[in-house]
């Protein structure tokens, strides 16, 4: 299903022209309009899901192998030194467009900002860590 008010639905389904590098029945992969590096791509499902937590498992099963395929092509053709595969869920996590998408960002040795996907490290007491383990154990 498509959301007619979603810019990424319009991009993924060809309603708005894109710099597309891959397309199949489920996904369109486009170059990011505001890239972090040369070759920064977005994997967009053609169906609308606000984020990974709401997506159908059948779509998610195809998404990571596609990210791997795109990343390998970037390493081969763009000669990048590494690749970030990033997926944000919710505004607190940095999601700005509420349509599931995966960033595939080629990284180069001379990148000016290698902290684009970084975070500051924190420390927690043993008790705090145990409490988290108890809450998250399945």
JSON list of C-alpha atoms in Angstrom, two decimals, residues 24-100:
[
{"chain": "A", "resi": 24, "resn": "UNK", "atom": "CA", "xyz": [12.68, -4.48, -8.36]},
{"chain": "A", "resi": 25, "resn": "UNK", "atom": "CA", "xyz": [9.06, -5.27, -7.43]},
{"chain": "A", "resi": 26, "resn": "UNK", "atom": "CA", "xyz": [9.58, -4.37, -3.76]},
{"chain": "A", "resi": 27, "resn": "UNK", "atom": "CA", "xyz": [12.27, -1.67, -3.63]},
{"chain": "A", "resi": 28, "resn": "UNK", "atom": "CA", "xyz": [13.77, 1.29, -5.39]},
{"chain": "A", "resi": 29, "resn": "UNK", "atom": "CA", "xyz": [17.31, 2.36, -4.49]},
{"chain": "A", "resi": 30, "resn": "UNK", "atom": "CA", "xyz": [18.13, 5.99, -5.17]},
{"chain": "A", "resi": 31, "resn": "UNK", "atom": "CA", "xyz": [21.02, 8.32, -4.53]},
{"chain": "A", "resi": 32, "resn": "UNK", "atom": "CA", "xyz": [20.33, 10.54, -1.52]},
{"chain": "A", "resi": 33, "resn": "UNK", "atom": "CA", "xyz": [19.51, 14.13, -2.52]},
{"chain": "A", "resi": 34, "resn": "UNK", "atom": "CA", "xyz": [21.54, 15.42, 0.45]},
{"chain": "A", "resi": 35, "resn": "UNK", "atom": "CA", "xyz": [24.37, 12.86, 0.61]},
{"chain": "A", "resi": 36, "resn": "UNK", "atom": "CA", "xyz": [26.84, 12.34, 3.42]},
{"chain": "A", "resi": 37, "resn": "UNK", "atom": "CA", "xyz": [29.41, 11.05, 0.88]},
{"chain": "A", "resi": 38, "resn": "UNK", "atom": "CA", "xyz": [29.69, 10.38, -2.85]},
{"chain": "A", "resi": 39, "resn": "UNK", "atom": "CA", "xyz": [27.37, 7.47, -3.62]},
{"chain": "A", "resi": 40, "resn": "UNK", "atom": "CA", "xyz": [25.17, 7.71, -0.48]},
{"chain": "A", "resi": 41, "resn": "UNK", "atom": "CA", "xyz": [22.06, 5.71, -1.38]},
{"chain": "A", "resi": 42, "resn": "UNK", "atom": "CA", "xyz": [18.63, 5.08, 0.12]},
{"chain": "A", "resi": 43, "resn": "UNK", "atom": "CA", "xyz": [16.81, 1.77, -0.07]},
{"chain": "A", "resi": 44, "resn": "UNK", "atom": "CA", "xyz": [13.09, 2.58, -0.26]},
{"chain": "A", "resi": 45, "resn": "UNK", "atom": "CA", "xyz": [10.36, -0.04, -0.02]},
{"chain": "A", "resi": 46, "resn": "UNK", "atom": "CA", "xyz": [7.62, 0.65, -2.57]},
{"chain": "A", "resi": 47, "resn": "UNK", "atom": "CA", "xyz": [4.97, -0.05, 0.08]},
{"chain": "A", "resi": 48, "resn": "UNK", "atom": "CA", "xyz": [4.59, 2.39, 2.94]},
{"chain": "A", "resi": 49, "resn": "UNK", "atom": "CA", "xyz": [5.76, 1.44, 6.42]},
{"chain": "A", "resi": 50, "resn": "UNK", "atom": "CA", "xyz": [6.54, 4.21, 8.91]},
{"chain": "A", "resi": 51, "resn": "UNK", "atom": "CA", "xyz": [9.63, 2.38, 10.16]},
{"chain": "A", "resi": 52, "resn": "UNK", "atom": "CA", "xyz": [11.24, -1.03, 10.67]},
{"chain": "A", "resi": 53, "resn": "UNK", "atom": "CA", "xyz": [9.04, -1.76, 13.69]},
{"chain": "A", "resi": 54, "resn": "UNK", "atom": "CA", "xyz": [5.89, -1.55, 11.54]},
{"chain": "A", "resi": 55, "resn": "UNK", "atom": "CA", "xyz": [7.22, -3.29, 8.43]},
{"chain": "A", "resi": 56, "resn": "UNK", "atom": "CA", "xyz": [6.18, -6.71, 7.22]},
{"chain": "A", "resi": 57, "resn": "UNK", "atom": "CA", "xyz": [8.78, -9.37, 7.93]},
{"chain": "A", "resi": 58, "resn": "UNK", "atom": "CA", "xyz": [8.65, -10.43, 4.27]},
{"chain": "A", "resi": 59, "resn": "UNK", "atom": "CA", "xyz": [9.95, -6.97, 3.29]},
{"chain": "A", "resi": 60, "resn": "UNK", "atom": "CA", "xyz": [12.61, -6.96, 5.97]},
{"chain": "A", "resi": 61, "resn": "UNK", "atom": "CA", "xyz": [13.88, -10.39, 4.87]},
{"chain": "A", "resi": 62, "resn": "UNK", "atom": "CA", "xyz": [14.74, -8.86, 1.49]},
{"chain": "A", "resi": 63, "resn": "UNK", "atom": "CA", "xyz": [16.11, -5.53, 2.74]},
{"chain": "A", "resi": 64, "resn": "UNK", "atom": "CA", "xyz": [19.41, -6.58, 4.33]},
{"chain": "A", "resi": 65, "resn": "UNK", "atom": "CA", "xyz": [20.51, -8.80, 1.42]},
{"chain": "A", "resi": 66, "resn": "UNK", "atom": "CA", "xyz": [19.75, -5.84, -0.88]},
{"chain": "A", "resi": 67, "resn": "UNK", "atom": "CA", "xyz": [21.82, -3.53, 1.34]},
{"chain": "A", "resi": 68, "resn": "UNK", "atom": "CA", "xyz": [24.68, -6.04, 1.09]},
{"chain": "A", "resi": 69, "resn": "UNK", "atom": "CA", "xyz": [24.36, -6.14, -2.71]},
{"chain": "A", "resi": 70, "resn": "UNK", "atom": "CA", "xyz": [24.44, -2.33, -2.95]},
{"chain": "A", "resi": 71, "resn": "UNK", "atom": "CA", "xyz": [27.36, -2.08, -0.50]},
{"chain": "A", "resi": 72, "resn": "UNK", "atom": "CA", "xyz": [29.41, -4.63, -2.45]},
{"chain": "A", "resi": 73, "resn": "UNK", "atom": "CA", "xyz": [28.75, -2.72, -5.68]},
{"chain": "A", "resi": 74, "resn": "UNK", "atom": "CA", "xyz": [29.89, 0.50, -3.97]},
{"chain": "A", "resi": 75, "resn": "UNK", "atom": "CA", "xyz": [33.12, -1.13, -2.78]},
{"chain": "A", "resi": 76, "resn": "UNK", "atom": "CA", "xyz": [33.81, -2.47, -6.26]},
{"chain": "A", "resi": 77, "resn": "UNK", "atom": "CA", "xyz": [32.87, 0.58, -8.33]},
{"chain": "A", "resi": 78, "resn": "UNK", "atom": "CA", "xyz": [33.49, 3.53, -6.00]},
{"chain": "A", "resi": 79, "resn": "UNK", "atom": "CA", "xyz": [36.55, 2.00, -4.32]},
{"chain": "A", "resi": 80, "resn": "UNK", "atom": "CA", "xyz": [35.28, 3.05, -0.90]},
{"chain": "A", "resi": 81, "resn": "UNK", "atom": "CA", "xyz": [37.16, 1.79, 2.17]},
{"chain": "A", "resi": 82, "resn": "UNK", "atom": "CA", "xyz": [34.02, 0.87, 4.11]},
{"chain": "A", "resi": 83, "resn": "UNK", "atom": "CA", "xyz": [30.24, 1.21, 4.19]},
{"chain": "A", "resi": 84, "resn": "UNK", "atom": "CA", "xyz": [27.75, 2.33, 6.82]},
{"chain": "A", "resi": 85, "resn": "UNK", "atom": "CA", "xyz": [24.32, 0.70, 6.69]},
{"chain": "A", "resi": 86, "resn": "UNK", "atom": "CA", "xyz": [22.03, 2.85, 8.81]},
{"chain": "A", "resi": 87, "resn": "UNK", "atom": "CA", "xyz": [18.34, 2.59, 9.63]},
{"chain": "A", "resi": 88, "resn": "UNK", "atom": "CA", "xyz": [16.66, 5.01, 12.07]},
{"chain": "A", "resi": 89, "resn": "UNK", "atom": "CA", "xyz": [13.33, 4.43, 13.84]},
{"chain": "A", "resi": 90, "resn": "UNK", "atom": "CA", "xyz": [11.53, 7.40, 15.36]},
{"chain": "A", "resi": 91, "resn": "UNK", "atom": "CA", "xyz": [12.49, 11.03, 15.75]},
{"chain": "A", "resi": 92, "resn": "UNK", "atom": "CA", "xyz": [14.54, 10.37, 18.89]},
{"chain": "A", "resi": 93, "resn": "UNK", "atom": "CA", "xyz": [16.70, 8.05, 16.76]},
{"chain": "A", "resi": 94, "resn": "UNK", "atom": "CA", "xyz": [17.16, 10.63, 14.00]},
{"chain": "A", "resi": 95, "resn": "UNK", "atom": "CA", "xyz": [14.38, 9.56, 11.62]},
{"chain": "A", "resi": 96, "resn": "UNK", "atom": "CA", "xyz": [13.18, 12.62, 9.68]},
{"chain": "A", "resi": 97, "resn": "UNK", "atom": "CA", "xyz": [11.04, 10.98, 6.98]},
{"chain": "A", "resi": 98, "resn": "UNK", "atom": "CA", "xyz": [8.52, 8.51, 8.36]},
{"chain": "A", "resi": 99, "resn": "UNK", "atom": "CA", "xyz": [8.81, 5.93, 5.61]},
{"chain": "A", "resi": 100, "resn": "UNK", "atom": "CA", "xyz": [11.07, 2.94, 6.22]}
]
